[in-house]
Amino acid sequence: MSSVLSDSLGNSSRIAVLSGPTFAREVARGLPTAVVAASENAETAQRVATLFHSESLRVYRSSDVAGVELGGVVKNVIALAAGIVEGMGLGLNAQAALITRGLAEMKRLIESAGGSPLTVMGLSGLGDLLLTATGELSRNRCVGMALGKGAPLAEALKSVGQVAEGVRAAKQVTALAAEGKIEMPIALEVSRIIAGEITPAQASKNLLARALRDE
Amino acid sequence: MSSVLSDSLGNSSRIAVLSGPTFAREVARGLPTAVVAASENAETAQRVATLFHSESLRVYRSSDVAGVELGGVVKNVIALAAGIVEGMGLGLNAQAALITRGLAEMKRLIESAGGSPLTVMGLSGLGDLLLTATGELSRNRCVGMALGKGAPLAEALKSVGQVAEGVRAAKQVTALAAEGKIEMPIALEVSRIIAGEITPAQASKNLLARALRDE
């Protein structure tokens, strides 16, 4: 999105990206929330941080626009996967392992785009991923759960009744990964499930069949 | 623990540490679970991995004994903090931010002990942290929730009725951090709450009062 804006507006130094673990309902209620404002221009990041900062909303600064943006995209795909695991009844151990490996996929994609590993570990990476993949208010997780229980995509989307960005993002992320030859097996299996090419059970088998190796 | 064993047995190359996101109940039910086996000796790690590996239990290898062990200790302290946040009703955004910052504290401690940042991102670090800090079966999280609701420590422990390792670990981790001059504000506030020196509300205020800055 920042590339589109900067192409249209012609001045990327005035663009900032705001991201982080933020269920809107909680922000609206004034519950404590922390986000990151990223801009290639330090003054812009500072300006946005100062504008949004309040007693309940803490805004950290970053210069890693690509890393912050990509984290916000990939996390929806991993949240879909976490929902699928939950819908299949595979348990919390499996979910924790999946989210951990999912963050490793996010890290590879972000680094290949010139983003920083520190961003991956931060609020817009890990923070947002864990909210979206484990929080009850997460739409992507809910759609994943319905898929994991065997619902076709159209039905899963209908049951949630809200936009689940991960459904479109899975395809885009998989395309990006293929282009850059980046290993993202979880995103790939999610996109196959969404395309109706395989069942969640087959995807889970594919992921578990990967060979014993160093972490 | 590995240092104690290696002092007693006199041969650290035969010691391996097994850790990861593993609620025992789920492992016993044969639900898919992934762990890491760490040893300074690659053959020992491989041997343990092969012995434990099964269709439902995937064992990855690591050479980072200190990192794997410390992750398993610190995660209990952060899980207590996550429970406290939940008990106080601060919401999921706050919990996600807290766990993210908690992982950064774990990273600093592990790196100061010669462990690897990759271990922090892995199953015994992030994976175990997120299971323990968000999973319903987590004892440390339950004790934290009781503390967050205002129960004194003795009562919180009694209500859970099981060992919560984070209570002892908070003191030990804080001592380690002080010794190495490592910034671990969350662990510090948890140890103060446990010692009865401050209330959860004061601790939360202290953490939120930290200045606006780069992530």
Coordinates of C-alpha atoms in Angstrom, one line a residue:
Chain A
M1 CA 0.0 0.0 0.0
S2 CA 2.8 2.4 0.8
S3 CA 4.3 1.8 -2.7
V4 CA 0.9 2.6 -4.3
L5 CA 0.6 5.8 -2.2
S6 CA 4.1 6.9 -3.0
D7 CA 3.6 6.3 -6.7
S8 CA 0.4 8.3 -6.6
L9 CA 1.5 11.1 -4.3
G10 CA 5.1 11.2 -5.5
N11 CA 6.6 11.7 -2.1
S12 CA 7.2 8.7 0.1
S13 CA 8.8 10.6 2.9
R14 CA 5.4 11.9 4.0
I15 CA 3.9 8.4 4.2
A16 CA 3.7 6.5 7.4
V17 CA 2.3 3.0 8.1
L18 CA 0.5 2.3 11.4
S19 CA 0.2 -1.3 12.5
G20 CA 0.2 -3.6 15.5
P21 CA -2.1 -5.8 17.6
T22 CA -5.3 -3.8 17.6
F23 CA -8.7 -5.3 17.9
A24 CA -10.8 -2.1 17.0
R25 CA -13.4 -2.8 19.6
E26 CA -10.7 -2.6 22.4
V27 CA -9.1 0.5 21.0
A28 CA -12.6 2.1 20.9
R29 CA -13.1 1.2 24.6
G30 CA -9.8 2.9 25.5
L31 CA -8.1 -0.3 26.6
P32 CA -4.3 -0.2 26.5
T33 CA -2.9 -0.8 23.0
A34 CA 0.6 -0.5 21.5
V35 CA 1.3 0.0 17.8
V36 CA 4.2 1.0 15.6
A37 CA 4.4 3.9 13.2
A38 CA 6.8 3.3 10.4
S39 CA 8.1 5.8 7.9
E40 CA 11.3 6.1 5.8
N41 CA 11.4 9.6 7.2
A42 CA 12.1 9.8 10.9
E43 CA 10.2 13.1 11.3
T44 CA 7.1 11.7 9.7
A45 CA 7.2 8.7 12.0
Q46 CA 7.7 11.0 15.0
R47 CA 4.8 13.2 13.9
V48 CA 2.4 10.3 13.5
A49 CA 3.5 8.9 16.8
T50 CA 2.9 12.2 18.6
L51 CA -0.5 12.7 16.9
F52 CA -1.8 9.3 17.8
H53 CA -0.1 8.8 21.2
S54 CA -2.4 8.9 24.2
E55 CA -2.6 7.4 27.6
S56 CA -4.2 4.3 26.3
L57 CA -2.5 4.1 22.8
R58 CA 1.3 3.8 22.9
V59 CA 3.0 4.5 19.5
Y60 CA 6.5 3.2 18.9
R61 CA 8.5 4.5 15.9
S62 CA 10.2 2.5 13.1
S63 CA 11.9 3.1 9.8
D64 CA 11.0 -0.3 8.4
V65 CA 8.0 0.4 6.2
A66 CA 8.2 -2.8 4.2
G67 CA 8.6 -5.0 7.2
V68 CA 5.7 -3.4 9.1
E69 CA 3.4 -3.7 6.1
L70 CA 4.3 -7.3 5.1
G71 CA 3.8 -8.5 8.7
G72 CA 0.3 -7.2 8.6
V73 CA -0.4 -9.2 5.5
V74 CA 1.3 -12.5 6.3
K75 CA -0.2 -12.6 9.8
N76 CA -3.7 -13.0 8.3
V77 CA -2.6 -16.1 6.4
I78 CA -1.0 -17.7 9.4
A79 CA -4.1 -16.9 11.5
L80 CA -6.2 -18.7 8.9
A81 CA -3.9 -21.7 9.4
A82 CA -4.2 -21.5 13.2
G83 CA -7.9 -21.4 12.9
I84 CA -7.8 -24.5 10.6
V85 CA -5.7 -26.3 13.2
E86 CA -8.2 -25.4 15.9
G87 CA -11.2 -26.3 13.8
M88 CA -9.6 -29.7 13.2
G89 CA -9.3 -30.2 16.9
L90 CA -5.5 -30.7 16.8
G91 CA -5.0 -28.9 20.1
L92 CA -3.0 -26.0 21.5
N93 CA 0.5 -27.6 21.2
A94 CA 0.0 -27.9 17.5
Q95 CA -1.3 -24.4 17.3
A96 CA 1.7 -23.0 19.1
A97 CA 4.1 -24.9 16.9
L98 CA 2.2 -23.7 13.8
I99 CA 2.3 -20.0 14.8
T100 CA 6.1 -20.4 15.6
R101 CA 6.8 -21.9 12.2
G102 CA 4.5 -19.3 10.7
L103 CA 6.5 -16.5 12.2
A104 CA 9.6 -18.0 10.6
E105 CA 7.9 -17.8 7.2
M106 CA 7.0 -14.2 7.9
K107 CA 10.6 -13.5 8.8
R108 CA 11.9 -15.0 5.5
L109 CA 9.5 -13.0 3.4
I110 CA 10.2 -9.7 5.3
E111 CA 14.0 -10.2 5.1
S112 CA 13.8 -10.9 1.3
A113 CA 12.0 -7.6 0.9
G114 CA 14.7 -5.7 2.8
G115 CA 12.8 -5.6 6.1
S116 CA 14.4 -6.1 9.5
P117 CA 14.2 -9.2 11.7
L118 CA 13.6 -6.9 14.6
T119 CA 10.3 -5.8 13.0
V120 CA 9.3 -9.5 12.8
M121 CA 9.9 -9.8 16.5
G122 CA 8.0 -6.6 17.2
L123 CA 4.4 -5.3 17.6
S124 CA 3.5 -5.4 13.9
G125 CA 5.0 -8.8 13.4
L126 CA 4.8 -11.2 16.3
G127 CA 2.4 -9.0 18.3
D128 CA -0.2 -8.7 15.6
L129 CA 0.3 -12.4 14.6
L130 CA -0.4 -13.7 18.0
L131 CA -3.4 -11.5 18.5
T132 CA -4.9 -12.5 15.1
A133 CA -4.0 -16.2 15.5
T134 CA -5.2 -16.7 19.1
G135 CA -7.7 -13.9 19.8
E136 CA -11.4 -14.7 19.9
L137 CA -12.3 -11.5 18.0
S138 CA -10.2 -12.5 15.0
R139 CA -12.1 -12.9 11.7
N140 CA -9.3 -14.8 9.9
R141 CA -9.1 -17.3 12.7
C142 CA -12.9 -17.8 12.6
V143 CA -12.9 -18.4 8.9
G144 CA -10.0 -20.9 9.4
M145 CA -11.9 -22.7 12.1
A146 CA -14.9 -23.2 9.8
L147 CA -12.6 -24.5 7.1
G148 CA -10.9 -26.8 9.6
K149 CA -14.3 -28.2 10.5
G150 CA -14.9 -29.1 6.9
A151 CA -16.9 -26.2 5.6
P152 CA -16.3 -25.1 2.0
L153 CA -14.8 -21.6 1.6
A154 CA -18.1 -19.8 0.6
E155 CA -19.9 -21.2 3.6
A156 CA -17.0 -20.4 6.0
L157 CA -17.0 -16.8 4.8
K158 CA -20.7 -16.6 5.1
S159 CA -20.7 -17.9 8.7
V160 CA -18.3 -15.1 9.7
G161 CA -20.1 -12.4 7.7
Q162 CA -17.1 -10.1 7.7
V163 CA -14.1 -9.6 5.5
A164 CA -11.3 -12.0 6.1
E165 CA -8.2 -10.5 4.5
G166 CA -6.2 -13.7 4.8
V167 CA -8.2 -15.4 2.0
R168 CA -7.0 -13.0 -0.6
A169 CA -3.6 -12.5 1.0
A170 CA -2.8 -16.3 0.9
K171 CA -2.7 -16.2 -2.9
Q172 CA -0.6 -13.0 -3.0
V173 CA 1.8 -14.2 -0.3
T174 CA 2.3 -17.5 -2.1
A175 CA 3.0 -15.7 -5.3
L176 CA 5.5 -13.4 -3.7
A177 CA 7.2 -16.4 -2.1
A178 CA 7.4 -18.3 -5.4
E179 CA 8.8 -15.3 -7.1
G180 CA 11.5 -14.9 -4.5
K181 CA 12.0 -18.6 -4.0
I182 CA 11.2 -18.3 -0.3
E183 CA 10.1 -21.4 1.6
M184 CA 6.6 -20.8 3.0
P185 CA 5.0 -24.2 3.3
I186 CA 2.2 -23.1 5.7
A187 CA 1.1 -20.2 3.4
L188 CA 1.3 -22.6 0.5
E189 CA -1.0 -25.2 2.1
V190 CA -3.4 -22.5 3.2
S191 CA -3.7 -21.2 -0.3
R192 CA -4.3 -24.7 -1.6
I193 CA -7.1 -25.3 0.9
I194 CA -8.7 -21.9 -0.1
A195 CA -8.4 -22.9 -3.8
G196 CA -10.2 -26.1 -2.9
E197 CA -7.3 -28.2 -4.2
I198 CA -6.7 -30.1 -1.0
T199 CA -8.5 -30.8 2.3
P200 CA -7.2 -29.5 5.7
A201 CA -6.4 -33.1 6.6
Q202 CA -4.1 -33.4 3.5
A203 CA -2.5 -30.1 4.2
S204 CA -1.8 -31.1 7.8
K205 CA -0.3 -34.4 6.6
N206 CA 1.9 -32.6 4.1
L207 CA 3.3 -30.2 6.8
L208 CA 3.9 -33.0 9.3
A209 CA 5.6 -35.2 6.7
R210 CA 8.5 -32.8 6.4
A211 CA 11.8 -34.5 7.4
L212 CA 13.3 -34.5 10.9
R213 CA 15.9 -31.8 11.0
D214 CA 17.5 -28.8 12.8
E215 CA 15.1 -26.2 14.0
Chain B
M1 CA 19.6 -27.8 35.2
S2 CA 22.1 -28.9 32.5
S3 CA 24.9 -27.3 34.5
V4 CA 23.9 -29.1 37.6
L5 CA 23.8 -32.4 35.7
S6 CA 27.1 -31.8 34.0
D7 CA 28.8 -30.9 37.3
S8 CA 27.4 -34.1 38.9
L9 CA 27.9 -36.5 36.0
G10 CA 31.1 -34.9 34.7
N11 CA 30.2 -35.3 31.1
S12 CA 28.1 -32.6 29.5
S13 CA 28.3 -34.1 26.0
R14 CA 25.8 -36.8 27.0
I15 CA 23.2 -34.4 28.3
A16 CA 20.3 -33.2 26.2
V17 CA 17.5 -30.8 27.0
L18 CA 14.0 -31.4 25.6
S19 CA 11.7 -28.4 25.5
G20 CA 8.8 -26.8 23.6
P21 CA 5.1 -26.1 23.6
T22 CA 3.8 -29.2 25.3
F23 CA 0.7 -29.4 27.4
A24 CA 1.2 -32.9 28.9
R25 CA -2.5 -33.8 28.5
E26 CA -2.3 -33.2 24.7
V27 CA 0.9 -35.1 24.3
A28 CA -0.7 -38.0 26.2
R29 CA -3.7 -37.9 23.9
G30 CA -1.3 -38.2 20.9
L31 CA -2.1 -34.8 19.5
P32 CA 0.5 -33.4 17.2
T33 CA 3.3 -31.7 19.1
A34 CA 6.7 -30.3 18.2
V35 CA 9.7 -29.9 20.5
V36 CA 13.4 -29.3 20.3
A37 CA 16.2 -31.5 21.7
A38 CA 19.3 -29.5 22.5
S39 CA 22.8 -30.8 23.3
E40 CA 26.3 -29.4 22.9
N41 CA 27.0 -32.7 21.2
A42 CA 25.3 -33.2 17.9
E43 CA 25.2 -37.0 18.2
T44 CA 23.4 -36.8 21.5
A45 CA 20.8 -34.4 20.1
Q46 CA 20.3 -36.7 17.2
R47 CA 20.0 -39.7 19.5
V48 CA 17.4 -38.1 21.7
A49 CA 15.5 -36.8 18.7
T50 CA 15.4 -40.2 17.1
L51 CA 14.3 -41.9 20.4
F52 CA 11.4 -39.5 21.0
H53 CA 10.3 -38.9 17.4
S54 CA 7.0 -40.4 16.5
E55 CA 4.1 -39.7 14.2
S56 CA 2.6 -37.3 16.7
L57 CA 5.8 -35.9 18.3
R58 CA 8.2 -34.1 16.0
V59 CA 11.6 -33.5 17.5
Y60 CA 13.9 -30.8 16.1
R61 CA 17.6 -30.7 17.0
S62 CA 19.5 -27.7 18.4
S63 CA 23.0 -27.1 19.9
D64 CA 21.9 -24.2 22.0
V65 CA 21.4 -25.8 25.5
A66 CA 21.5 -22.5 27.4
G67 CA 19.0 -20.8 25.1
V68 CA 16.6 -23.7 25.2
E69 CA 16.7 -23.9 29.0
L70 CA 16.4 -20.2 29.7
G71 CA 13.4 -19.9 27.4
G72 CA 11.6 -22.5 29.4
V73 CA 12.2 -20.5 32.6
V74 CA 11.5 -17.0 31.4
K75 CA 8.3 -18.0 29.6
N76 CA 6.7 -18.9 32.9
V77 CA 7.3 -15.4 34.3
I78 CA 5.9 -13.7 31.1
A79 CA 2.9 -16.1 31.3
L80 CA 2.2 -14.9 34.9
A81 CA 2.3 -11.3 33.5
A82 CA -0.1 -12.2 30.7
G83 CA -2.5 -13.8 33.2
I84 CA -2.3 -10.6 35.4
V85 CA -3.2 -8.5 32.4
E86 CA -6.1 -10.8 31.6
G87 CA -7.2 -10.8 35.3
M88 CA -7.2 -7.0 35.3
G89 CA -9.5 -7.0 32.2
L90 CA -7.0 -5.0 30.1
G91 CA -7.9 -6.9 26.9
L92 CA -6.2 -8.9 24.2
N93 CA -4.4 -6.0 22.6
A94 CA -2.6 -5.3 25.8
Q95 CA -1.8 -9.0 26.2
A96 CA -0.4 -9.3 22.7
A97 CA 1.8 -6.2 23.4
L98 CA 3.0 -7.6 26.7
I99 CA 3.9 -11.0 25.3
T100 CA 5.8 -9.3 22.4
R101 CA 7.8 -7.2 24.8
G102 CA 8.2 -10.2 27.1
L103 CA 9.8 -12.1 24.2
A104 CA 12.3 -9.2 23.8
E105 CA 13.2 -9.6 27.5
M106 CA 13.7 -13.3 27.0
K107 CA 15.9 -12.5 24.0
R108 CA 18.2 -10.2 26.0
L109 CA 18.7 -12.7 28.8
I110 CA 19.3 -15.6 26.4
E111 CA 21.8 -13.6 24.3
S112 CA 23.7 -12.5 27.5
A113 CA 24.0 -16.2 28.4
G114 CA 25.6 -17.0 25.0
G115 CA 22.3 -18.4 23.5
S116 CA 21.1 -17.7 20.0
P117 CA 18.4 -15.3 18.9
L118 CA 17.2 -18.1 16.6
T119 CA 16.3 -20.2 19.7
V120 CA 14.3 -17.3 21.0
M121 CA 12.2 -17.4 17.8
G122 CA 11.8 -21.1 18.0
L123 CA 9.7 -23.8 19.6
S124 CA 11.4 -23.6 23.1
G125 CA 11.2 -19.8 23.1
L126 CA 8.3 -18.2 21.3
G127 CA 6.4 -21.5 20.9
D128 CA 6.4 -22.3 24.5
L129 CA 5.9 -18.7 25.5
L130 CA 2.7 -18.4 23.5
L131 CA 1.3 -21.7 24.6
T132 CA 1.9 -20.8 28.3
A133 CA 0.8 -17.2 28.0
T134 CA -2.4 -17.8 26.0
G135 CA -3.4 -21.5 26.6
E136 CA -6.2 -22.3 28.9
L137 CA -4.4 -25.2 30.5
S138 CA -1.5 -23.0 31.7
R139 CA -1.0 -23.0 35.4
N140 CA 1.2 -19.9 35.4
R141 CA -1.4 -17.9 33.4
C142 CA -4.2 -19.0 35.9
V143 CA -2.2 -17.9 38.9
G144 CA -1.5 -14.6 37.1
M145 CA -5.2 -14.2 36.4
A146 CA -6.0 -14.6 40.1
L147 CA -3.3 -12.1 41.0
G148 CA -4.7 -9.7 38.4
K149 CA -8.1 -9.9 40.0
G150 CA -6.6 -8.8 43.3
A151 CA -6.0 -12.1 45.1
P152 CA -3.0 -12.3 47.4
L153 CA -0.3 -14.8 46.2
A154 CA -1.2 -17.5 48.7
E155 CA -4.8 -17.5 47.7
A156 CA -3.9 -17.3 44.0
L157 CA -1.7 -20.4 44.3
K158 CA -4.4 -22.3 46.4
S159 CA -7.1 -21.6 43.8
V160 CA -5.0 -23.2 41.1
G161 CA -3.8 -26.1 43.3
Q162 CA -0.8 -26.9 41.2
V163 CA 2.8 -25.8 41.0
A164 CA 3.3 -22.5 39.1
E165 CA 7.0 -22.4 38.3
G166 CA 6.9 -18.7 37.4
V167 CA 6.5 -17.7 41.0
R168 CA 9.9 -18.9 41.9
A169 CA 11.4 -18.2 38.5
A170 CA 10.4 -14.5 38.7
K171 CA 12.9 -13.9 41.5
Q172 CA 15.6 -15.9 39.9
V173 CA 15.2 -14.3 36.5
T174 CA 15.2 -10.8 38.1
A175 CA 18.4 -11.7 40.0
L176 CA 20.1 -12.9 36.8
A177 CA 19.0 -9.7 35.0
A178 CA 20.3 -7.5 37.7
E179 CA 23.6 -9.4 37.7
G180 CA 24.0 -9.0 34.0
K181 CA 22.5 -5.5 33.9
I182 CA 19.9 -6.7 31.4
E183 CA 16.7 -4.6 31.0
M184 CA 13.7 -6.9 32.0
P185 CA 11.0 -4.5 33.2
I186 CA 8.1 -7.0 32.9
A187 CA 9.9 -9.7 34.9
L188 CA 10.8 -7.1 37.5
E189 CA 7.3 -5.9 38.0
V190 CA 6.0 -9.5 38.2
S191 CA 8.6 -10.2 40.9
R192 CA 7.5 -7.1 42.8
I193 CA 3.8 -8.2 42.6
I194 CA 4.7 -11.7 43.9
A195 CA 6.8 -10.2 46.7
G196 CA 3.7 -8.1 47.6
E197 CA 5.6 -4.9 47.2
I198 CA 3.2 -3.4 44.6
T199 CA -0.3 -4.0 43.2
P200 CA -0.9 -5.1 39.6
A201 CA -2.4 -1.7 39.0
Q202 CA 0.8 0.0 40.1
A203 CA 2.9 -2.4 38.0
S204 CA 0.8 -1.7 34.9
K205 CA 1.2 2.0 35.5
N206 CA 5.0 1.6 35.8
L207 CA 5.2 -0.3 32.5
L208 CA 2.9 2.1 30.6
A209 CA 4.8 5.1 31.9
R210 CA 7.9 4.2 30.0
A211 CA 8.7 6.9 27.4
L212 CA 7.7 7.1 23.8
R213 CA 10.5 5.7 21.7
D214 CA 11.8 3.5 18.9
E215 CA 10.5 -0.1 19.1

